[in-house]
Amino acid sequence: MLAGLLPPQVISAEAYTDPPGVFLYPEEEAVITRAVDKRRREFTTGRHCARQALSALGVSPGPLPRGERGAPVWPAGVVGSLTHCDGYRAAAVAHRSEVTSLGVDAEPHARLPDDVLDGVTLPTERVALAGLERRHPRLHWDRLLFSAKESVYKTWFPLTGAWLGFEEAEVEFLAPRADPWPAGDVPSAADVGEPGAPDGPACSGEFRARLLRSGRDRDGHPLRSFEGRWLVARGLLLTAVTYRTPGAGSANGSVA
């Protein structure tokens, strides 16, 4: 699923279960020595996906220790992003010469808890969400916006080394393509699907994120906005942002 949100220069790998026999390097094992089983499985399968993607990229896989703020430390010349949620783990990687930074995020396709929304959205975003929910009521736009901001942060941080709060990016969704659950339609629970379910309708689209904090990429170009893509399918929602330095082949923040 993730590959459809990324340009061809980015290689991804994903898993819907935790395969047996997956190993960790000692540097990675040290990170989760005291972790509960759920966290251990997420971490291990995520690293497994990353090594699969790196091999497909032509990079010899090795340990991926945790760096600043928990971000994985990628091999020299590589950028990447990891994500996991119940029933899904994924990694995306690219050569730094082709992609400057990227971020991916996966979430269950379900509403955010009631006490979370105000903390991760701006007033203008909540107004926009209300309109989207009226027109496309079966899509959980609140969770989708949360995921989009996670992907935005994962793209921003490697470029700047600075924190970016939820209130420091304003996300705008474009109209979805082929909404399988339009207003007035009442699908069954099976239409929404369980994480990893092989069948069921899908819905996708694009978003823009206006950055409300000043920042520059490694080459000194100001960071004003990112563009991303999203997908809802198989009981999951995915978001992805890819940034290439202006003049390196595409527009600022474009994933095309």
PDB file of C-alpha atoms in Angstrom:
ATOM      1  CA  MET A   1       0.000   0.000   0.000  1.00  0.00           C
ATOM      2  CA  LEU A   2       2.724   2.457   0.991  1.00  0.00           C
ATOM      3  CA  ALA A   3       4.534   2.295  -2.345  1.00  0.00           C
ATOM      4  CA  GLY A   4       1.559   3.966  -4.050  1.00  0.00           C
ATOM      5  CA  LEU A   5       2.116   7.120  -1.985  1.00  0.00           C
ATOM      6  CA  LEU A   6       5.798   7.474  -2.817  1.00  0.00           C
ATOM      7  CA  PRO A   7       7.826   8.522  -5.876  1.00  0.00           C
ATOM      8  CA  PRO A   8       9.827   5.821  -7.688  1.00  0.00           C
ATOM      9  CA  GLN A   9      13.091   6.941  -6.066  1.00  0.00           C
ATOM     10  CA  VAL A  10      11.753   5.811  -2.677  1.00  0.00           C
ATOM     11  CA  ILE A  11      11.760   2.101  -1.841  1.00  0.00           C
ATOM     12  CA  SER A  12       9.365   0.755   0.778  1.00  0.00           C
ATOM     13  CA  ALA A  13       8.677  -2.526   2.556  1.00  0.00           C
ATOM     14  CA  GLU A  14       5.704  -3.380   4.749  1.00  0.00           C
ATOM     15  CA  ALA A  15       4.387  -6.213   6.912  1.00  0.00           C
ATOM     16  CA  TYR A  16       0.958  -7.042   8.315  1.00  0.00           C
ATOM     17  CA  THR A  17       2.256  -9.647  10.764  1.00  0.00           C
ATOM     18  CA  ASP A  18       5.426 -10.125  12.771  1.00  0.00           C
ATOM     19  CA  PRO A  19       7.457 -12.852  11.020  1.00  0.00           C
ATOM     20  CA  PRO A  20       9.305 -15.358  13.210  1.00  0.00           C
ATOM     21  CA  GLY A  21      13.061 -15.577  13.331  1.00  0.00           C
ATOM     22  CA  VAL A  22      13.770 -11.898  12.667  1.00  0.00           C
ATOM     23  CA  PHE A  23      17.044 -10.813  14.282  1.00  0.00           C
ATOM     24  CA  LEU A  24      18.301  -7.597  15.790  1.00  0.00           C
ATOM     25  CA  TYR A  25      21.862  -6.335  15.972  1.00  0.00           C
ATOM     26  CA  PRO A  26      23.296  -5.839  19.496  1.00  0.00           C
ATOM     27  CA  GLU A  27      23.035  -2.048  19.119  1.00  0.00           C
ATOM     28  CA  GLU A  28      19.331  -2.422  18.397  1.00  0.00           C
ATOM     29  CA  GLU A  29      18.703  -5.062  21.045  1.00  0.00           C
ATOM     30  CA  ALA A  30      20.077  -2.674  23.648  1.00  0.00           C
ATOM     31  CA  VAL A  31      17.316  -0.190  22.853  1.00  0.00           C
ATOM     32  CA  ILE A  32      14.498  -2.582  23.765  1.00  0.00           C
ATOM     33  CA  THR A  33      16.060  -4.649  26.533  1.00  0.00           C
ATOM     34  CA  ARG A  34      13.242  -3.729  28.927  1.00  0.00           C
ATOM     35  CA  ALA A  35      10.474  -3.314  26.368  1.00  0.00           C
ATOM     36  CA  VAL A  36       7.170  -5.154  26.644  1.00  0.00           C
ATOM     37  CA  ASP A  37       6.397  -7.804  24.036  1.00  0.00           C
ATOM     38  CA  LYS A  38       4.211  -5.528  21.880  1.00  0.00           C
ATOM     39  CA  ARG A  39       6.907  -2.856  21.644  1.00  0.00           C
ATOM     40  CA  ARG A  40       9.573  -5.484  20.947  1.00  0.00           C
ATOM     41  CA  ARG A  41       7.568  -6.913  18.046  1.00  0.00           C
ATOM     42  CA  GLU A  42       6.889  -3.480  16.557  1.00  0.00           C
ATOM     43  CA  PHE A  43      10.528  -2.488  16.789  1.00  0.00           C
ATOM     44  CA  THR A  44      11.878  -5.773  15.433  1.00  0.00           C
ATOM     45  CA  THR A  45       9.539  -6.006  12.451  1.00  0.00           C
ATOM     46  CA  GLY A  46      10.083  -2.333  11.676  1.00  0.00           C
ATOM     47  CA  ARG A  47      13.848  -2.926  11.482  1.00  0.00           C
ATOM     48  CA  HIS A  48      13.180  -6.025   9.370  1.00  0.00           C
ATOM     49  CA  CYS A  49      11.169  -3.908   6.904  1.00  0.00           C
ATOM     50  CA  ALA A  50      13.930  -1.302   6.861  1.00  0.00           C
ATOM     51  CA  ARG A  51      16.565  -3.898   5.995  1.00  0.00           C
ATOM     52  CA  GLN A  52      14.381  -5.285   3.220  1.00  0.00           C
ATOM     53  CA  ALA A  53      13.967  -1.798   1.769  1.00  0.00           C
ATOM     54  CA  LEU A  54      17.665  -1.003   2.098  1.00  0.00           C
ATOM     55  CA  SER A  55      18.611  -4.210   0.296  1.00  0.00           C
ATOM     56  CA  ALA A  56      16.218  -3.333  -2.547  1.00  0.00           C
ATOM     57  CA  LEU A  57      17.840   0.107  -2.680  1.00  0.00           C
ATOM     58  CA  GLY A  58      21.221  -1.532  -3.131  1.00  0.00           C
ATOM     59  CA  VAL A  59      22.523  -0.619   0.331  1.00  0.00           C
ATOM     60  CA  SER A  60      24.063  -3.270   2.559  1.00  0.00           C
ATOM     61  CA  PRO A  61      21.807  -3.485   5.606  1.00  0.00           C
ATOM     62  CA  GLY A  62      23.295  -3.095   9.056  1.00  0.00           C
ATOM     63  CA  PRO A  63      22.268  -1.948  12.517  1.00  0.00           C
ATOM     64  CA  LEU A  64      19.824   0.944  12.774  1.00  0.00           C
ATOM     65  CA  PRO A  65      20.302   2.369  16.268  1.00  0.00           C
ATOM     66  CA  ARG A  66      18.162   5.118  17.713  1.00  0.00           C
ATOM     67  CA  GLY A  67      19.414   8.647  17.330  1.00  0.00           C
ATOM     68  CA  GLU A  68      18.206  12.029  18.495  1.00  0.00           C
ATOM     69  CA  ARG A  69      14.568  12.034  19.650  1.00  0.00           C
ATOM     70  CA  GLY A  70      14.338   8.328  18.865  1.00  0.00           C
ATOM     71  CA  ALA A  71      14.757   8.694  15.115  1.00  0.00           C
ATOM     72  CA  PRO A  72      16.583   5.791  13.429  1.00  0.00           C
ATOM     73  CA  VAL A  73      20.167   6.415  12.323  1.00  0.00           C
ATOM     74  CA  TRP A  74      20.298   5.510   8.637  1.00  0.00           C
ATOM     75  CA  PRO A  75      23.399   4.459   6.684  1.00  0.00           C
ATOM     76  CA  ALA A  76      25.492   7.243   5.182  1.00  0.00           C
ATOM     77  CA  GLY A  77      23.852   8.703   2.094  1.00  0.00           C
ATOM     78  CA  VAL A  78      20.393   7.317   2.940  1.00  0.00           C
ATOM     79  CA  VAL A  79      17.224   8.970   4.214  1.00  0.00           C
ATOM     80  CA  GLY A  80      14.286   7.029   5.564  1.00  0.00           C
ATOM     81  CA  SER A  81      11.290   6.736   7.815  1.00  0.00           C
ATOM     82  CA  LEU A  82       9.662   3.990   9.892  1.00  0.00           C
ATOM     83  CA  THR A  83       6.101   3.560  11.104  1.00  0.00           C
ATOM     84  CA  HIS A  84       3.979   0.996  12.908  1.00  0.00           C
ATOM     85  CA  CYS A  85       0.506   0.521  14.312  1.00  0.00           C
ATOM     86  CA  ASP A  86      -1.638  -2.481  15.188  1.00  0.00           C
ATOM     87  CA  GLY A  87      -1.504  -4.870  12.238  1.00  0.00           C
ATOM     88  CA  TYR A  88       1.006  -2.915  10.178  1.00  0.00           C
ATOM     89  CA  ARG A  89       4.713  -2.039  10.084  1.00  0.00           C
ATOM     90  CA  ALA A  90       6.562  -0.277   7.264  1.00  0.00           C
ATOM     91  CA  ALA A  91       9.761   1.448   6.216  1.00  0.00           C
ATOM     92  CA  ALA A  92      10.659   3.759   3.338  1.00  0.00           C
ATOM     93  CA  VAL A  93      14.186   4.655   2.218  1.00  0.00           C
ATOM     94  CA  ALA A  94      15.905   6.602  -0.560  1.00  0.00           C
ATOM     95  CA  HIS A  95      19.335   7.836  -1.582  1.00  0.00           C
ATOM     96  CA  ARG A  96      19.957  11.298  -0.165  1.00  0.00           C
ATOM     97  CA  SER A  97      21.174  12.377  -3.601  1.00  0.00           C
ATOM     98  CA  GLU A  98      17.626  11.846  -4.928  1.00  0.00           C
ATOM     99  CA  VAL A  99      15.404  12.650  -1.944  1.00  0.00           C
ATOM    100  CA  THR A 100      16.355  15.120   0.774  1.00  0.00           C
ATOM    101  CA  SER A 101      13.957  13.945   3.476  1.00  0.00           C
ATOM    102  CA  LEU A 102      10.803  11.877   3.870  1.00  0.00           C
ATOM    103  CA  GLY A 103       8.239  10.879   6.463  1.00  0.00           C
ATOM    104  CA  VAL A 104       5.612   8.134   6.576  1.00  0.00           C
ATOM    105  CA  ASP A 105       2.964   7.291   9.154  1.00  0.00           C
ATOM    106  CA  ALA A 106       0.345   4.562   9.628  1.00  0.00           C
ATOM    107  CA  GLU A 107      -2.659   4.618  11.943  1.00  0.00           C
ATOM    108  CA  PRO A 108      -5.785   2.534  12.464  1.00  0.00           C
ATOM    109  CA  HIS A 109      -8.722   3.965  10.525  1.00  0.00           C
ATOM    110  CA  ALA A 110     -10.625   5.061  13.621  1.00  0.00           C
ATOM    111  CA  ARG A 111     -11.595   8.301  15.311  1.00  0.00           C
ATOM    112  CA  LEU A 112      -9.139  10.031  17.588  1.00  0.00           C
ATOM    113  CA  PRO A 113      -9.980   9.946  21.283  1.00  0.00           C
ATOM    114  CA  ASP A 114     -12.157  12.942  22.172  1.00  0.00           C
ATOM    115  CA  ASP A 115      -9.520  14.526  24.388  1.00  0.00           C
ATOM    116  CA  VAL A 116      -6.818  14.477  21.684  1.00  0.00           C
ATOM    117  CA  LEU A 117      -8.289  16.497  18.818  1.00  0.00           C
ATOM    118  CA  ASP A 118      -7.972  19.981  20.324  1.00  0.00           C
ATOM    119  CA  GLY A 119      -4.342  19.343  21.212  1.00  0.00           C
ATOM    120  CA  VAL A 120      -3.263  18.416  17.690  1.00  0.00           C
ATOM    121  CA  THR A 121      -5.331  20.794  15.545  1.00  0.00           C
ATOM    122  CA  LEU A 122      -5.678  24.510  14.913  1.00  0.00           C
ATOM    123  CA  PRO A 123      -9.094  26.224  15.017  1.00  0.00           C
ATOM    124  CA  THR A 124      -9.056  26.623  11.220  1.00  0.00           C
ATOM    125  CA  GLU A 125      -8.336  22.917  10.822  1.00  0.00           C
ATOM    126  CA  ARG A 126     -11.257  21.959  13.072  1.00  0.00           C
ATOM    127  CA  VAL A 127     -13.602  24.053  10.921  1.00  0.00           C
ATOM    128  CA  ALA A 128     -12.280  22.342   7.783  1.00  0.00           C
ATOM    129  CA  LEU A 129     -12.601  18.902   9.407  1.00  0.00           C
ATOM    130  CA  ALA A 130     -16.253  19.547  10.188  1.00  0.00           C
ATOM    131  CA  GLY A 131     -16.934  20.257   6.522  1.00  0.00           C
ATOM    132  CA  LEU A 132     -15.034  17.195   5.348  1.00  0.00           C
ATOM    133  CA  GLU A 133     -16.901  14.997   7.815  1.00  0.00           C
ATOM    134  CA  ARG A 134     -20.237  16.236   6.460  1.00  0.00           C
ATOM    135  CA  ARG A 135     -19.266  15.497   2.862  1.00  0.00           C
ATOM    136  CA  HIS A 136     -17.372  12.241   3.515  1.00  0.00           C
ATOM    137  CA  PRO A 137     -18.683  10.960   6.860  1.00  0.00           C
ATOM    138  CA  ARG A 138     -17.136   7.499   6.745  1.00  0.00           C
ATOM    139  CA  LEU A 139     -13.574   8.789   6.556  1.00  0.00           C
ATOM    140  CA  HIS A 140     -11.972   9.553   9.906  1.00  0.00           C
ATOM    141  CA  TRP A 141     -10.518  12.916   8.984  1.00  0.00           C
ATOM    142  CA  ASP A 142      -9.366  13.696  12.505  1.00  0.00           C
ATOM    143  CA  ARG A 143      -7.085  10.653  12.581  1.00  0.00           C
ATOM    144  CA  LEU A 144      -5.966  11.371   9.018  1.00  0.00           C
ATOM    145  CA  LEU A 145      -4.942  14.895   9.997  1.00  0.00           C
ATOM    146  CA  PHE A 146      -3.044  13.545  13.012  1.00  0.00           C
ATOM    147  CA  SER A 147      -1.189  11.120  10.730  1.00  0.00           C
ATOM    148  CA  ALA A 148      -0.406  13.834   8.189  1.00  0.00           C
ATOM    149  CA  LYS A 149       1.213  15.934  10.912  1.00  0.00           C
ATOM    150  CA  GLU A 150       3.245  12.943  12.054  1.00  0.00           C
ATOM    151  CA  SER A 151       4.592  12.532   8.502  1.00  0.00           C
ATOM    152  CA  VAL A 152       5.266  16.263   8.303  1.00  0.00           C
ATOM    153  CA  TYR A 153       7.289  16.165  11.525  1.00  0.00           C
ATOM    154  CA  LYS A 154       9.264  13.108  10.401  1.00  0.00           C
ATOM    155  CA  THR A 155      10.202  15.026   7.241  1.00  0.00           C
ATOM    156  CA  TRP A 156      10.966  18.289   9.036  1.00  0.00           C
ATOM    157  CA  PHE A 157      13.168  17.010  11.858  1.00  0.00           C
ATOM    158  CA  PRO A 158      16.028  15.511   9.788  1.00  0.00           C
ATOM    159  CA  LEU A 159      16.208  18.753   7.812  1.00  0.00           C
ATOM    160  CA  THR A 160      16.346  21.100  10.792  1.00  0.00           C
ATOM    161  CA  GLY A 161      17.126  19.107  13.932  1.00  0.00           C
ATOM    162  CA  ALA A 162      14.368  21.124  15.592  1.00  0.00           C
ATOM    163  CA  TRP A 163      11.055  20.233  17.165  1.00  0.00           C
ATOM    164  CA  LEU A 164       7.852  21.019  15.260  1.00  0.00           C
ATOM    165  CA  GLY A 165       4.695  21.131  17.346  1.00  0.00           C
ATOM    166  CA  PHE A 166       1.253  20.109  16.130  1.00  0.00           C
ATOM    167  CA  GLU A 167       0.292  23.783  16.245  1.00  0.00           C
ATOM    168  CA  GLU A 168       3.197  24.721  13.960  1.00  0.00           C
ATOM    169  CA  ALA A 169       1.846  23.072  10.808  1.00  0.00           C
ATOM    170  CA  GLU A 170      -1.531  23.756   9.199  1.00  0.00           C
ATOM    171  CA  VAL A 171      -2.822  20.867   7.087  1.00  0.00           C
ATOM    172  CA  GLU A 172      -5.300  21.252   4.244  1.00  0.00           C
ATOM    173  CA  PHE A 173      -6.819  18.205   2.543  1.00  0.00           C
ATOM    174  CA  LEU A 174      -7.730  18.194  -1.125  1.00  0.00           C
ATOM    175  CA  ALA A 175     -10.879  16.409  -2.257  1.00  0.00           C
ATOM    176  CA  PRO A 176     -10.484  12.616  -1.998  1.00  0.00           C
ATOM    177  CA  ARG A 177     -10.396  10.452  -5.080  1.00  0.00           C
ATOM    178  CA  ALA A 178     -13.236   7.934  -5.453  1.00  0.00           C
ATOM    179  CA  ASP A 179     -14.717   8.075  -1.946  1.00  0.00           C
ATOM    180  CA  PRO A 180     -16.338   4.622  -1.544  1.00  0.00           C
ATOM    181  CA  TRP A 181     -18.476   5.864   1.344  1.00  0.00           C
ATOM    182  CA  PRO A 182     -20.136   9.109   0.196  1.00  0.00           C
ATOM    183  CA  ALA A 183     -22.553  11.066   2.358  1.00  0.00           C
ATOM    184  CA  GLY A 184     -25.839   9.229   2.679  1.00  0.00           C
ATOM    185  CA  ASP A 185     -24.278   5.800   2.138  1.00  0.00           C
ATOM    186  CA  VAL A 186     -24.235   3.555   5.187  1.00  0.00           C
ATOM    187  CA  PRO A 187     -21.601   0.834   4.780  1.00  0.00           C
ATOM    188  CA  SER A 188     -21.306  -2.226   6.934  1.00  0.00           C
ATOM    189  CA  ALA A 189     -18.471  -2.639   9.401  1.00  0.00           C
ATOM    190  CA  ALA A 190     -16.805  -4.938   6.867  1.00  0.00           C
ATOM    191  CA  ASP A 191     -16.485  -2.040   4.417  1.00  0.00           C
ATOM    192  CA  VAL A 192     -14.126  -0.238   6.764  1.00  0.00           C
ATOM    193  CA  GLY A 193     -12.173  -3.450   7.318  1.00  0.00           C
ATOM    194  CA  GLU A 194      -9.769  -4.757   9.904  1.00  0.00           C
ATOM    195  CA  PRO A 195      -6.059  -3.891   9.741  1.00  0.00           C
ATOM    196  CA  GLY A 196      -4.402  -6.047   7.112  1.00  0.00           C
ATOM    197  CA  ALA A 197      -7.664  -7.357   5.613  1.00  0.00           C
ATOM    198  CA  PRO A 198      -6.943  -8.132   1.953  1.00  0.00           C
ATOM    199  CA  ASP A 199     -10.121  -6.772   0.423  1.00  0.00           C
ATOM    200  CA  GLY A 200     -12.372  -3.756   0.686  1.00  0.00           C
ATOM    201  CA  PRO A 201     -12.691  -0.307  -0.904  1.00  0.00           C
ATOM    202  CA  ALA A 202      -9.892   2.230  -0.805  1.00  0.00           C
ATOM    203  CA  CYS A 203      -9.856   6.009  -0.806  1.00  0.00           C
ATOM    204  CA  SER A 204      -6.891   8.296  -1.426  1.00  0.00           C
ATOM    205  CA  GLY A 205      -5.962  11.924  -1.874  1.00  0.00           C
ATOM    206  CA  GLU A 206      -3.428  14.648  -1.265  1.00  0.00           C
ATOM    207  CA  PHE A 207      -2.731  17.261   1.372  1.00  0.00           C
ATOM    208  CA  ARG A 208      -0.671  20.389   1.871  1.00  0.00           C
ATOM    209  CA  ALA A 209       1.003  21.424   5.103  1.00  0.00           C
ATOM    210  CA  ARG A 210       1.842  25.088   5.632  1.00  0.00           C
ATOM    211  CA  LEU A 211       4.762  25.366   8.043  1.00  0.00           C
ATOM    212  CA  LEU A 212       4.168  28.017  10.696  1.00  0.00           C
ATOM    213  CA  ARG A 213       7.692  27.862  12.116  1.00  0.00           C
ATOM    214  CA  SER A 214      10.741  29.253  10.327  1.00  0.00           C
ATOM    215  CA  GLY A 215      13.241  26.683   9.161  1.00  0.00           C
ATOM    216  CA  ARG A 216      15.743  25.959   6.419  1.00  0.00           C
ATOM    217  CA  ASP A 217      16.948  22.767   4.796  1.00  0.00           C
ATOM    218  CA  ARG A 218      20.610  21.742   4.793  1.00  0.00           C
ATOM    219  CA  ASP A 219      21.293  23.880   1.724  1.00  0.00           C
ATOM    220  CA  GLY A 220      19.769  26.961   3.296  1.00  0.00           C
ATOM    221  CA  HIS A 221      16.479  26.936   1.400  1.00  0.00           C
ATOM    222  CA  PRO A 222      13.553  28.185   3.503  1.00  0.00           C
ATOM    223  CA  LEU A 223      10.964  25.560   4.403  1.00  0.00           C
ATOM    224  CA  ARG A 224       7.504  26.995   3.887  1.00  0.00           C
ATOM    225  CA  SER A 225       5.317  23.997   3.031  1.00  0.00           C
ATOM    226  CA  PHE A 226       5.236  20.272   2.363  1.00  0.00           C
ATOM    227  CA  GLU A 227       2.912  18.278   0.145  1.00  0.00           C
ATOM    228  CA  GLY A 228       1.823  14.745   0.866  1.00  0.00           C
ATOM    229  CA  ARG A 229      -0.434  11.888  -0.085  1.00  0.00           C
ATOM    230  CA  TRP A 230      -2.795   9.726   1.933  1.00  0.00           C
ATOM    231  CA  LEU A 231      -4.574   6.416   1.597  1.00  0.00           C
ATOM    232  CA  VAL A 232      -7.353   4.692   3.541  1.00  0.00           C
ATOM    233  CA  ALA A 233      -7.672   0.948   2.914  1.00  0.00           C
ATOM    234  CA  ARG A 234      -7.705  -2.408   4.701  1.00  0.00           C
ATOM    235  CA  GLY A 235      -8.744  -0.809   7.985  1.00  0.00           C
ATOM    236  CA  LEU A 236      -5.669   1.447   7.962  1.00  0.00           C
ATOM    237  CA  LEU A 237      -4.763   4.958   6.942  1.00  0.00           C
ATOM    238  CA  LEU A 238      -1.337   5.909   5.633  1.00  0.00           C
ATOM    239  CA  THR A 239       0.275   9.271   4.953  1.00  0.00           C
ATOM    240  CA  ALA A 240       3.566  10.143   3.272  1.00  0.00           C
ATOM    241  CA  VAL A 241       5.594  13.284   2.624  1.00  0.00           C
ATOM    242  CA  THR A 242       8.695  13.475   0.433  1.00  0.00           C
ATOM    243  CA  TYR A 243      10.855  16.584   0.219  1.00  0.00           C
ATOM    244  CA  ARG A 244      13.455  17.332  -2.411  1.00  0.00           C
ATOM    245  CA  THR A 245      15.635  20.420  -2.317  1.00  0.00           C
ATOM    246  CA  PRO A 246      14.254  22.992  -4.780  1.00  0.00           C
ATOM    247  CA  GLY A 247      15.950  22.595  -8.140  1.00  0.00           C
ATOM    248  CA  ALA A 248      16.733  18.908  -7.498  1.00  0.00           C
ATOM    249  CA  GLY A 249      13.982  17.576  -9.713  1.00  0.00           C
ATOM    250  CA  SER A 250      10.632  18.657  -8.348  1.00  0.00           C
ATOM    251  CA  ALA A 251       8.763  21.347  -6.507  1.00  0.00           C
ATOM    252  CA  ASN A 252       9.303  22.037  -2.808  1.00  0.00           C
ATOM    253  CA  GLY A 253       7.731  19.245  -0.832  1.00  0.00           C
ATOM    254  CA  SER A 254       6.377  17.434  -3.841  1.00  0.00           C
ATOM    255  CA  VAL A 255       5.950  13.691  -3.742  1.00  0.00           C
ATOM    256  CA  ALA A 256       5.388  13.448  -7.486  1.00  0.00           C
TER     257      ALA A 256
END
